[in-house]
Coordinates of N, CA and C in Angstrom, one line a residue:
M24 N 128.5 102.1 91.3 CA 127.8 102.8 92.3 C 127.2 101.7 93.3
S25 N 125.9 101.5 93.1 CA 125.2 100.6 94.0 C 124.3 99.7 93.3
D26 N 123.9 98.6 93.9 CA 122.9 97.6 93.3 C 121.6 97.9 94.0
L27 N 120.6 98.3 93.1 CA 119.3 98.7 93.6 C 118.3 97.7 93.0
L28 N 117.2 97.5 93.8 CA 116.2 96.6 93.4 C 114.9 97.4 93.5
I29 N 114.1 97.4 92.4 CA 112.7 97.9 92.4 C 111.8 96.8 92.5
I30 N 111.0 96.7 93.5 CA 109.9 95.7 93.6 C 108.6 96.4 93.0
S31 N 108.2 95.9 91.9 CA 107.0 96.5 91.2 C 105.8 95.7 91.4
G32 N 104.8 96.3 92.0 CA 103.5 95.6 92.2 C 102.5 96.0 91.0
A33 N 103.1 96.6 90.0 CA 102.2 97.0 88.8 C 101.6 95.8 88.2
P34 N 100.3 95.9 87.8 CA 99.6 94.8 87.1 C 100.1 94.7 85.7
S35 N 100.6 95.8 85.1 CA 101.1 95.7 83.7 C 102.1 96.9 83.6
P36 N 102.9 96.8 82.5 CA 103.9 98.0 82.3 C 103.2 99.3 82.0
A37 N 102.0 99.2 81.4 CA 101.3 100.5 81.1 C 100.4 101.0 82.2
A38 N 100.3 100.2 83.3 CA 99.5 100.7 84.4 C 100.2 101.9 85.1
P39 N 99.5 102.8 85.8 CA 100.2 103.9 86.4 C 101.4 103.5 87.2
T40 N 101.4 102.5 88.0 CA 102.5 102.1 88.8 C 103.7 101.6 87.9
G41 N 103.3 101.0 86.8 CA 104.4 100.6 85.8 C 105.1 101.7 85.2
V42 N 104.3 102.8 84.9 CA 104.9 104.0 84.4 C 105.8 104.7 85.4
V43 N 105.4 104.7 86.6 CA 106.3 105.3 87.7 C 107.5 104.4 87.9
V44 N 107.4 103.1 87.9 CA 108.6 102.3 88.0 C 109.6 102.5 86.9
S45 N 109.1 102.6 85.6 CA 110.0 102.8 84.5 C 110.7 104.2 84.6
F46 N 110.0 105.2 85.0 CA 110.6 106.5 85.2 C 111.7 106.5 86.2
V47 N 111.4 105.9 87.4 CA 112.4 105.9 88.5 C 113.5 105.0 88.1
E48 N 113.3 103.9 87.4 CA 114.4 103.0 87.0 C 115.3 103.8 86.1
E49 N 114.8 104.5 85.1 CA 115.6 105.3 84.2 C 116.4 106.3 84.9
H50 N 115.8 107.0 85.9 CA 116.5 108.1 86.6 C 117.6 107.5 87.5
L51 N 117.4 106.4 88.1 CA 118.4 105.7 88.9 C 119.6 105.2 88.0
R52 N 119.3 104.6 86.9 CA 120.3 104.2 85.9 C 121.1 105.4 85.4
A53 N 120.5 106.5 85.1 CA 121.2 107.7 84.6 C 122.1 108.2 85.7
A54 N 121.8 108.0 87.0 CA 122.7 108.4 88.1 C 123.8 107.4 88.3
G55 N 123.9 106.4 87.5 CA 125.0 105.4 87.5 C 124.8 104.2 88.4
H56 N 123.6 104.0 88.8 CA 123.3 102.8 89.7 C 123.0 101.6 88.8
R57 N 123.3 100.4 89.3 CA 122.8 99.2 88.7 C 121.4 98.9 89.3
V58 N 120.5 98.8 88.4 CA 119.1 98.6 88.8 C 118.5 97.4 88.2
S59 N 117.8 96.6 89.1 CA 117.1 95.4 88.7 C 115.6 95.7 89.1
V60 N 114.7 95.2 88.3 CA 113.3 95.4 88.6 C 112.7 94.0 88.7
L61 N 112.0 93.8 89.9 CA 111.3 92.6 90.1 C 109.9 92.8 90.0
H62 N 109.3 92.3 88.9 CA 107.9 92.4 88.6 C 107.2 91.3 89.3
V63 N 106.5 91.6 90.4 CA 105.9 90.6 91.2 C 104.9 89.8 90.4
R64 N 104.2 90.5 89.5 CA 103.2 89.8 88.6 C 103.8 88.6 87.8
S65 N 105.1 88.6 87.6 CA 105.7 87.6 86.8 C 106.1 86.4 87.6
L66 N 106.1 86.5 89.0 CA 106.4 85.3 89.8 C 105.3 84.3 89.7
P67 N 105.7 83.0 89.9 CA 104.6 81.9 89.9 C 103.7 82.2 91.1
T68 N 102.4 82.4 90.7 CA 101.4 82.8 91.7 C 101.3 81.7 92.8
L69 N 101.1 80.5 92.5 CA 100.9 79.4 93.5 C 102.1 79.4 94.5
S70 N 103.3 79.4 94.0 CA 104.5 79.4 94.8 C 104.6 80.7 95.7
L71 N 104.2 81.8 95.1 CA 104.2 83.1 95.9 C 103.2 83.0 97.0
L72 N 102.0 82.6 96.7 CA 100.9 82.6 97.7 C 101.1 81.5 98.8
T73 N 101.8 80.4 98.4 CA 102.0 79.3 99.4 C 103.3 79.4 100.0
E74 N 104.0 80.5 99.7 CA 105.4 80.8 100.3 C 106.3 79.6 100.1
D75 N 106.4 79.2 98.9 CA 107.2 78.1 98.5 C 108.6 78.6 98.2
L76 N 109.5 78.7 99.2 CA 110.8 79.2 99.0 C 111.7 78.2 98.2
R77 N 111.3 77.0 98.0 CA 112.0 76.0 97.2 C 111.9 76.3 95.7
D78 N 110.9 77.1 95.3 CA 110.7 77.5 93.9 C 111.9 78.4 93.5
P79 N 112.6 78.0 92.4 CA 113.8 78.8 92.1 C 113.5 80.3 91.8
E80 N 112.3 80.6 91.2 CA 112.0 82.0 91.0 C 111.7 82.8 92.3
I81 N 111.1 82.1 93.2 CA 110.8 82.8 94.5 C 112.1 82.9 95.3
A82 N 112.9 81.9 95.3 CA 114.2 82.0 95.9 C 115.1 83.1 95.4
D83 N 115.1 83.2 94.0 CA 115.8 84.3 93.4 C 115.3 85.7 93.8
A84 N 114.0 85.8 93.9 CA 113.4 87.1 94.2 C 113.8 87.5 95.7
V85 N 113.7 86.5 96.6 CA 114.1 86.8 98.0 C 115.6 87.1 98.0
S86 N 116.4 86.4 97.3 CA 117.8 86.6 97.3 C 118.1 88.0 96.7
G87 N 117.4 88.4 95.7 CA 117.6 89.8 95.1 C 117.4 90.9 96.1
V88 N 116.3 90.7 96.9 CA 116.0 91.7 98.0 C 117.2 91.7 99.0
L89 N 117.6 90.6 99.4 CA 118.6 90.5 100.5 C 120.0 91.0 100.0
S90 N 120.3 90.9 98.7 CA 121.6 91.4 98.2 C 121.6 92.8 97.8
A91 N 120.5 93.5 97.7 CA 120.4 94.9 97.2 C 120.9 95.8 98.2
D92 N 121.6 96.9 97.8 CA 122.0 98.0 98.6 C 120.8 98.9 99.0
G93 N 119.8 99.0 98.2 CA 118.6 99.7 98.4 C 117.5 99.1 97.7
V94 N 116.3 99.3 98.2 CA 115.1 98.7 97.7 C 114.0 99.8 97.5
V95 N 113.4 99.8 96.3 CA 112.3 100.7 96.0 C 111.1 99.7 96.0
V96 N 110.0 100.1 96.7 CA 108.8 99.3 96.8 C 107.7 100.1 96.1
A97 N 107.2 99.7 95.0 CA 106.2 100.5 94.2 C 105.0 99.7 94.1
S98 N 103.9 100.3 94.6 CA 102.6 99.5 94.6 C 101.4 100.4 94.2
P99 N 100.5 99.8 93.4 CA 99.2 100.6 93.3 C 98.5 100.5 94.6
V100 N 97.6 101.4 94.8 CA 96.8 101.4 96.0 C 95.4 101.1 95.6
Y101 N 94.8 100.1 96.2 CA 93.4 99.7 96.0 C 92.7 99.8 97.3
R102 N 91.6 100.4 97.4 CA 90.8 100.5 98.7 C 91.7 100.9 99.9
A103 N 92.6 101.8 99.7 CA 93.5 102.4 100.7 C 94.5 101.4 101.2
A104 N 94.8 100.4 100.4 CA 95.9 99.4 100.8 C 96.8 99.1 99.6
Y105 N 98.0 98.7 99.9 CA 98.9 98.3 98.9 C 98.5 97.0 98.2
S106 N 99.2 96.7 97.1 CA 98.8 95.5 96.4 C 99.1 94.2 97.2
G107 N 98.2 93.3 97.0 CA 98.3 92.0 97.7 C 99.5 91.2 97.2
L108 N 99.9 91.4 95.9 CA 101.1 90.8 95.4 C 102.4 91.3 96.1
V109 N 102.4 92.6 96.3 CA 103.6 93.2 97.1 C 103.6 92.6 98.5
K110 N 102.5 92.6 99.1 CA 102.4 92.0 100.5 C 102.9 90.6 100.5
A111 N 102.4 89.8 99.5 CA 102.8 88.4 99.5 C 104.3 88.2 99.4
L112 N 104.9 89.0 98.5 CA 106.4 89.0 98.4 C 107.1 89.4 99.7
L113 N 106.7 90.5 100.2 CA 107.3 91.0 101.4 C 107.2 90.0 102.6
D114 N 106.1 89.3 102.6 CA 105.9 88.3 103.7 C 106.9 87.1 103.6
L115 N 107.4 86.9 102.4 CA 108.4 85.8 102.3 C 109.8 86.2 102.8
L116 N 110.0 87.5 103.1 CA 111.3 87.9 103.5 C 111.5 87.6 105.0
P117 N 112.8 87.4 105.4 CA 113.1 87.2 106.8 C 112.7 88.5 107.6
K118 N 112.5 88.3 108.9 CA 111.9 89.4 109.7 C 112.7 90.7 109.6
K119 N 114.0 90.7 109.5 CA 114.8 91.9 109.5 C 115.5 92.1 108.1
A120 N 114.9 91.6 107.1 CA 115.5 91.6 105.7 C 115.8 93.0 105.2
L121 N 115.1 94.0 105.6 CA 115.3 95.4 105.1 C 116.2 96.2 106.0
R122 N 116.7 95.7 107.1 CA 117.5 96.4 108.1 C 118.8 96.9 107.4
G123 N 119.2 98.1 107.6 CA 120.4 98.6 107.0 C 120.4 99.0 105.6
R124 N 119.2 98.9 105.0 CA 119.1 99.3 103.5 C 118.2 100.5 103.4
A125 N 118.5 101.4 102.5 CA 117.6 102.5 102.2 C 116.4 101.9 101.5
V126 N 115.2 102.3 101.8 CA 114.0 101.8 101.2 C 113.1 103.0 100.8
L127 N 112.7 103.0 99.6 CA 111.9 104.1 99.0 C 110.5 103.6 98.7
P128 N 109.5 104.0 99.4 CA 108.1 103.5 99.0 C 107.5 104.5 98.0
L129 N 106.9 103.9 97.0 CA 106.2 104.7 95.9 C 104.8 104.0 95.8
A130 N 103.8 104.9 95.5 CA 102.5 104.4 95.3 C 101.7 105.2 94.3
T131 N 100.8 104.6 93.7 CA 99.9 105.3 92.8 C 98.4 104.9 93.2
G132 N 97.5 105.8 92.9 CA 96.1 105.5 93.2 C 95.2 106.5 92.5
G133 N 93.9 106.1 92.6 CA 92.9 106.8 91.9 C 92.4 108.1 92.5
N134 N 92.6 108.3 93.8 CA 92.2 109.6 94.4 C 93.1 109.9 95.6
Q135 N 93.1 111.1 96.0 CA 94.0 111.6 97.0 C 93.8 110.9 98.4
G136 N 92.6 110.4 98.6 CA 92.2 109.7 99.8 C 93.1 108.5 100.0
F137 N 93.6 107.9 99.0 CA 94.5 106.7 99.1 C 95.9 107.0 99.6
L138 N 96.2 108.3 99.7 CA 97.5 108.7 100.2 C 97.8 108.1 101.6
V139 N 96.7 107.9 102.4 CA 96.9 107.4 103.7 C 97.5 106.0 103.7
A140 N 97.4 105.3 102.6 CA 98.0 103.9 102.5 C 99.5 103.9 102.7
M141 N 100.2 105.0 102.4 CA 101.6 105.1 102.5 C 102.0 105.1 104.0
D142 N 101.3 105.9 104.8 CA 101.7 106.0 106.2 C 101.0 104.9 107.1
Y143 N 99.8 104.5 106.8 CA 99.1 103.6 107.6 C 99.1 102.1 107.2
A144 N 99.6 101.9 106.0 CA 99.7 100.5 105.6 C 101.1 100.1 105.1
L145 N 101.7 100.8 104.2 CA 103.0 100.4 103.6 C 104.1 100.6 104.6
H146 N 104.2 101.8 105.3 CA 105.3 102.0 106.2 C 105.3 101.0 107.3
P147 N 104.2 100.6 108.0 CA 104.2 99.6 109.0 C 104.7 98.2 108.5
L148 N 104.3 97.9 107.2 CA 104.8 96.6 106.6 C 106.3 96.7 106.4
L149 N 106.8 97.8 106.0 CA 108.3 97.9 105.8 C 109.0 97.8 107.1
A150 N 108.4 98.5 108.1 CA 109.0 98.4 109.5 C 109.0 97.0 110.0
A151 N 108.0 96.3 109.7 CA 107.9 94.9 110.2 C 109.0 94.0 109.6
K152 N 109.5 94.4 108.5 CA 110.6 93.7 107.8 C 111.9 94.3 108.1
G153 N 112.0 95.2 109.1 CA 113.3 95.7 109.6 C 113.7 97.0 109.0
A154 N 112.9 97.6 108.1 CA 113.3 98.8 107.4 C 113.6 99.9 108.5
D155 N 114.8 100.3 108.6 CA 115.2 101.4 109.6 C 115.6 102.6 108.9
Q156 N 115.6 102.6 107.5 CA 115.9 103.8 106.8 C 115.0 104.0 105.6
V157 N 113.7 104.3 106.0 CA 112.7 104.5 105.0 C 112.7 106.0 104.6
V158 N 113.0 106.2 103.3 CA 113.1 107.5 102.7 C 111.7 108.0 102.4
R159 N 111.4 109.3 102.6 CA 110.1 109.9 102.3 C 109.8 109.5 100.8
G160 N 108.7 108.8 100.6 CA 108.3 108.4 99.3 C 107.4 109.3 98.6
E161 N 106.8 108.8 97.6 CA 105.8 109.7 96.8 C 104.6 108.9 96.5
F162 N 103.5 109.6 96.5 CA 102.2 109.0 96.1 C 101.8 109.9 94.8
V163 N 101.5 109.2 93.7 CA 101.2 109.9 92.5 C 99.7 109.5 92.1
L164 N 98.9 110.4 91.8 CA 97.6 110.1 91.3 C 97.7 109.5 90.0
D165 N 96.8 108.5 89.7 CA 96.9 107.8 88.4 C 96.8 108.7 87.2
Q166 N 96.0 109.7 87.3 CA 95.8 110.6 86.2 C 97.0 111.6 86.0
N167 N 97.9 111.6 86.9 CA 99.0 112.6 86.9 C 100.3 111.9 86.6
V168 N 100.4 110.6 86.3 CA 101.7 109.9 86.2 C 102.6 110.4 85.1
D169 N 102.0 111.0 84.1 CA 102.7 111.5 82.9 C 103.0 113.0 83.0
S170 N 102.6 113.6 84.1 CA 102.7 115.1 84.2 C 104.1 115.5 84.6
P171 N 104.5 116.7 84.3 CA 105.8 117.3 84.7 C 105.9 117.4 86.2
G172 N 104.8 117.6 86.9 CA 104.8 117.7 88.4 C 105.2 116.3 89.0
A173 N 104.6 115.3 88.4 CA 104.9 113.9 88.9 C 106.3 113.6 88.7
A174 N 106.8 113.9 87.5 CA 108.2 113.6 87.1 C 109.2 114.3 88.1
A175 N 108.9 115.6 88.4 CA 109.7 116.3 89.3 C 109.7 115.7 90.7
A176 N 108.5 115.3 91.2 CA 108.4 114.7 92.5 C 109.1 113.4 92.6
L177 N 109.0 112.6 91.5 CA 109.6 111.3 91.5 C 111.2 111.4 91.4
E178 N 111.6 112.4 90.6 CA 113.1 112.6 90.6 C 113.6 113.0 92.0
A179 N 112.9 113.9 92.7 CA 113.3 114.3 94.0 C 113.3 113.1 95.0
A180 N 112.3 112.2 94.9 CA 112.2 111.1 95.7 C 113.4 110.1 95.4
A181 N 113.7 109.9 94.1 CA 114.9 109.1 93.8 C 116.2 109.7 94.2
D182 N 116.3 111.0 94.2 CA 117.5 111.7 94.7 C 117.6 111.5 96.2
R183 N 116.5 111.7 96.9 CA 116.6 111.4 98.4 C 117.0 110.0 98.7
F184 N 116.5 109.1 97.9 CA 116.9 107.7 98.1 C 118.4 107.4 97.8
T185 N 118.9 108.0 96.7 CA 120.3 107.8 96.5 C 121.2 108.5 97.5
T186 N 120.7 109.6 98.0 CA 121.5 110.2 99.1 C 121.5 109.4 100.4
A187 N 120.4 108.7 100.6 CA 120.3 107.8 101.8 C 121.2 106.6 101.7
L188 N 121.5 106.2 100.4 CA 122.4 105.1 100.2 C 123.8 105.4 100.6
T189 N 124.3 106.6 100.5 CA 125.7 106.9 100.7 C 126.2 106.5 102.1
P190 N 125.6 106.8 103.2 CA 126.2 106.3 104.5 C 126.4 104.8 104.5
R191 N 125.4 104.0 104.0 CA 125.5 102.6 104.1 C 126.7 102.1 103.2
L192 N 126.8 102.7 102.0 CA 127.9 102.3 101.1 C 129.3 102.6 101.7
R193 N 129.4 103.7 102.4 CA 130.7 104.1 103.0 C 131.0 103.0 104.1
K194 N 130.1 102.5 104.9 CA 130.4 101.5 105.9 C 130.8 100.2 105.3
V195 N 130.2 99.9 104.1 CA 130.6 98.6 103.5 C 132.0 98.7 102.9
S196 N 132.3 99.8 102.3 CA 133.6 100.0 101.6 C 134.8 99.9 102.5

């Protein structure tokens, strides 16, 4: 099928964003896609923050984004903004790195008020990196990540994402 990359801004696998990432990863794999997960927390912090593209782990992370057919960007929301680690990684990408790729934004947060981070913070950041095919994402309240409603919403978002991949893959083939 396709090569997909999930950029995870989760501070740990057990954090709400980590739970969402695992769920979406499993759903995409079950649909037959090759899925890689880039845990931004595992990148060398100094190299990430100083934008050291010579660092092999940072270079591999950027290369992974550039070679993916589609990218999922998952971030916790703190104080109505995405994770600083996610921002630091996206800042390393060339200006139009996400052009022509389906992009699915996912976010988790402690209250419904943080939903605005999707439209007013994350979407503009993705657009600045050339994302011209941003699929309608999902915001999941932290306390609901294990609920059947969240699972259904995340499955629907993943399905919208894979449907958006189809036109790009036809052009490449």
